Amino acid sequence: MEDKSIEELPEKPKNSSFFREITESIVIAVVLAVLIRLFILEPFYIPSGSMEPTLKEGDRIIVSKLNYHFQDPARGDVVVFKYPLDQKRNFVKRLIATGGETVALKSSRLYINGQAVPEDYLPAGLRFNDYGPREVPQGSYLMLGDNRNNSDDSRVWGFLPRDLMIGKAVLIYWPLDRIRIIN
């Protein structure tokens, strides 16, 4: 009987194979990171105190770019968007009113369609100027900072068109003592 042997393939140089695997792994990781950042999640830095106490200057947050593909933006969402007066800049504010709603700020209280709306996220004792009433156009939003007296928001630059929204702020990840889900 004749022994049948498996034909041996020529051995590849080990260094070449190792470096190729490392290179492929790095390329795949970079492509995945870019795709995740472009379409799913993106980190942002908070440069000012306009959203205090919810977001503080220096906080780093994660923004979900997927949320608004599956659901409409809702009152109370903290949203990152392109600043309407300079779209190279990004802003973060709270969505207060949607298209078709009439909004007013009177005696430091929020009114939507004539009904008082509680704002538990505002700093205690905050007093701010009256605004409105104004009707929000369809496809647009009224965006305000939580720190109303120190916020460049819709009261200054107008309503935010939907197409300028980047996504919903979902998580503070830095500094470590402030890690939490954003409400």
Tab-separated table of C-alpha atoms in Angstrom:
chain	number	residue	atom	x	y	z
A	1	MET	CA	0.000	0.000	0.000
A	2	GLU	CA	1.105	3.394	-0.842
A	3	ASP	CA	0.995	6.230	1.706
A	4	LYS	CA	-0.912	9.197	0.517
A	5	SER	CA	0.506	12.380	1.883
A	6	ILE	CA	-0.961	15.807	1.879
A	7	GLU	CA	0.937	18.093	-0.347
A	8	GLU	CA	2.549	20.723	1.782
A	9	LEU	CA	2.111	24.294	0.770
A	10	PRO	CA	5.189	26.408	0.769
A	11	GLU	CA	5.537	28.183	4.081
A	12	LYS	CA	4.905	31.910	4.034
A	13	PRO	CA	7.392	34.065	5.833
A	14	LYS	CA	6.010	34.575	9.335
A	15	ASN	CA	6.854	38.272	9.527
A	16	SER	CA	5.037	39.057	6.271
A	17	SER	CA	1.886	37.283	7.444
A	18	PHE	CA	1.984	38.930	10.869
A	19	PHE	CA	2.347	42.448	9.471
A	20	ARG	CA	-0.354	41.837	6.892
A	21	GLU	CA	-2.806	40.701	9.576
A	22	ILE	CA	-1.977	43.706	11.753
A	23	THR	CA	-2.393	46.077	8.784
A	24	GLU	CA	-5.738	44.522	7.812
A	25	SER	CA	-6.957	44.747	11.411
A	26	ILE	CA	-5.984	48.411	11.646
A	27	VAL	CA	-7.649	49.264	8.328
A	28	ILE	CA	-10.867	47.484	9.362
A	29	ALA	CA	-10.846	49.233	12.769
A	30	VAL	CA	-10.346	52.660	11.155
A	31	VAL	CA	-13.120	52.076	8.601
A	32	LEU	CA	-15.513	50.923	11.345
A	33	ALA	CA	-14.618	53.916	13.538
A	34	VAL	CA	-15.236	56.335	10.669
A	35	LEU	CA	-18.561	54.705	9.790
A	36	ILE	CA	-19.707	54.738	13.419
A	37	ARG	CA	-18.746	58.399	13.792
A	38	LEU	CA	-20.379	59.432	10.506
A	39	PHE	CA	-23.648	57.550	10.897
A	40	ILE	CA	-24.229	56.327	14.458
A	41	LEU	CA	-22.476	58.040	17.407
A	42	GLU	CA	-20.251	61.085	17.642
A	43	PRO	CA	-18.461	62.699	20.587
A	44	PHE	CA	-18.804	66.445	21.247
A	45	TYR	CA	-17.185	68.883	23.673
A	46	ILE	CA	-19.294	71.450	25.586
A	47	PRO	CA	-17.477	74.811	25.356
A	48	SER	CA	-19.847	77.037	27.360
A	49	GLY	CA	-22.255	77.116	30.284
A	50	SER	CA	-25.391	77.782	28.204
A	51	MET	CA	-26.873	74.383	29.121
A	52	GLU	CA	-26.070	74.415	32.853
A	53	PRO	CA	-26.946	72.625	35.037
A	54	THR	CA	-27.687	69.784	32.552
A	55	LEU	CA	-24.365	70.131	30.714
A	56	LYS	CA	-21.402	71.952	32.182
A	57	GLU	CA	-18.539	73.686	30.432
A	58	GLY	CA	-15.902	71.043	29.669
A	59	ASP	CA	-18.315	68.084	29.580
A	60	ARG	CA	-17.821	65.598	26.786
A	61	ILE	CA	-20.945	63.981	25.411
A	62	ILE	CA	-21.998	61.259	22.989
A	63	VAL	CA	-24.609	62.173	20.388
A	64	SER	CA	-26.787	59.566	18.688
A	65	LYS	CA	-27.217	60.314	15.002
A	66	LEU	CA	-29.680	57.427	14.592
A	67	ASN	CA	-32.456	58.546	16.949
A	68	TYR	CA	-34.075	61.006	14.565
A	69	HIS	CA	-34.075	58.519	11.686
A	70	PHE	CA	-36.529	56.365	13.650
A	71	GLN	CA	-38.472	58.940	15.670
A	72	ASP	CA	-39.276	62.623	15.533
A	73	PRO	CA	-37.425	65.030	17.797
A	74	ALA	CA	-39.474	65.643	20.951
A	75	ARG	CA	-39.901	68.440	23.464
A	76	GLY	CA	-37.225	68.161	26.112
A	77	ASP	CA	-34.594	66.477	23.928
A	78	VAL	CA	-31.078	67.882	24.231
A	79	VAL	CA	-29.985	68.274	20.607
A	80	VAL	CA	-26.689	69.018	18.860
A	81	PHE	CA	-27.143	70.948	15.611
A	82	LYS	CA	-25.401	73.146	13.084
A	83	TYR	CA	-25.662	76.782	14.155
A	84	PRO	CA	-28.034	78.439	11.645
A	85	LEU	CA	-25.922	81.611	11.339
A	86	ASP	CA	-22.610	79.745	10.819
A	87	GLN	CA	-23.042	76.086	9.876
A	88	LYS	CA	-19.356	75.351	10.520
A	89	ARG	CA	-20.152	75.654	14.252
A	90	ASN	CA	-22.148	73.174	16.327
A	91	PHE	CA	-24.505	74.157	19.138
A	92	VAL	CA	-26.313	72.162	21.808
A	93	LYS	CA	-29.691	73.299	23.163
A	94	ARG	CA	-32.938	71.846	24.449
A	95	LEU	CA	-35.873	71.390	22.073
A	96	ILE	CA	-38.742	73.437	23.529
A	97	ALA	CA	-41.412	73.570	20.814
A	98	THR	CA	-42.114	71.893	17.474
A	99	GLY	CA	-43.710	73.064	14.223
A	100	GLY	CA	-47.267	74.332	14.628
A	101	GLU	CA	-46.963	75.036	18.362
A	102	THR	CA	-47.219	78.536	19.802
A	103	VAL	CA	-44.612	79.272	22.445
A	104	ALA	CA	-44.323	82.060	24.998
A	105	LEU	CA	-42.104	82.792	27.973
A	106	LYS	CA	-43.926	84.902	30.571
A	107	SER	CA	-42.799	85.669	34.113
A	108	SER	CA	-40.024	83.063	33.778
A	109	ARG	CA	-42.481	80.283	32.840
A	110	LEU	CA	-42.843	78.364	29.573
A	111	TYR	CA	-46.223	78.237	27.830
A	112	ILE	CA	-46.974	76.012	24.846
A	113	ASN	CA	-50.305	76.688	23.139
A	114	GLY	CA	-51.344	78.710	26.196
A	115	GLN	CA	-50.640	75.884	28.697
A	116	ALA	CA	-47.883	76.151	31.324
A	117	VAL	CA	-45.174	73.510	30.825
A	118	PRO	CA	-42.982	72.481	33.785
A	119	GLU	CA	-39.219	72.700	33.211
A	120	ASP	CA	-37.584	70.705	36.017
A	121	TYR	CA	-34.197	70.855	34.273
A	122	LEU	CA	-33.826	74.646	34.768
A	123	PRO	CA	-31.621	76.017	37.560
A	124	ALA	CA	-33.635	76.762	40.707
A	125	GLY	CA	-34.835	80.354	40.926
A	126	LEU	CA	-33.849	81.227	37.347
A	127	ARG	CA	-35.500	84.420	36.080
A	128	PHE	CA	-35.485	85.320	32.381
A	129	ASN	CA	-37.071	87.801	29.996
A	130	ASP	CA	-40.449	87.355	28.333
A	131	TYR	CA	-40.585	86.086	24.752
A	132	GLY	CA	-43.398	85.635	22.276
A	133	PRO	CA	-45.952	84.391	21.737
A	134	ARG	CA	-44.505	83.015	18.507
A	135	GLU	CA	-45.740	80.165	16.312
A	136	VAL	CA	-43.056	77.685	15.303
A	137	PRO	CA	-43.132	77.027	11.528
A	138	GLN	CA	-43.692	73.449	10.331
A	139	GLY	CA	-40.395	71.575	9.951
A	140	SER	CA	-38.692	73.862	12.482
A	141	TYR	CA	-38.025	73.907	16.229
A	142	LEU	CA	-37.595	76.408	19.032
A	143	MET	CA	-34.311	75.668	20.820
A	144	LEU	CA	-33.357	77.189	24.187
A	145	GLY	CA	-30.439	76.815	26.564
A	146	ASP	CA	-31.190	75.654	30.103
A	147	ASN	CA	-29.138	78.579	31.410
A	148	ARG	CA	-31.516	81.017	29.693
A	149	ASN	CA	-29.724	84.215	30.705
A	150	ASN	CA	-26.440	83.044	29.185
A	151	SER	CA	-27.611	81.322	26.024
A	152	ASP	CA	-27.414	82.272	22.359
A	153	ASP	CA	-30.561	80.437	21.264
A	154	SER	CA	-33.745	80.668	19.155
A	155	ARG	CA	-34.734	83.906	20.880
A	156	VAL	CA	-31.682	85.460	19.156
A	157	TRP	CA	-31.271	83.622	15.825
A	158	GLY	CA	-34.759	82.245	15.140
A	159	PHE	CA	-36.178	78.771	14.623
A	160	LEU	CA	-34.044	75.727	13.820
A	161	PRO	CA	-34.808	73.870	10.559
A	162	ARG	CA	-34.863	70.064	10.951
A	163	ASP	CA	-32.124	69.552	8.348
A	164	LEU	CA	-29.558	71.259	10.640
A	165	MET	CA	-30.015	68.699	13.432
A	166	ILE	CA	-27.028	66.396	13.970
A	167	GLY	CA	-28.502	64.218	16.689
A	168	LYS	CA	-29.725	63.688	20.217
A	169	ALA	CA	-27.290	64.059	23.130
A	170	VAL	CA	-27.525	60.787	25.053
A	171	LEU	CA	-24.558	60.443	27.411
A	172	ILE	CA	-22.015	62.489	29.340
A	173	TYR	CA	-18.818	60.413	29.329
A	174	TRP	CA	-16.320	62.924	30.738
A	175	PRO	CA	-15.410	63.967	33.375
A	176	LEU	CA	-15.716	60.605	35.086
A	177	ASP	CA	-17.628	61.955	38.090
A	178	ARG	CA	-20.373	63.229	35.731
A	179	ILE	CA	-20.932	60.074	33.652
A	180	ARG	CA	-24.683	59.711	33.135
A	181	ILE	CA	-27.524	59.440	30.661
A	182	ILE	CA	-28.769	62.873	29.522
A	183	ASN	CA	-32.434	63.646	30.255
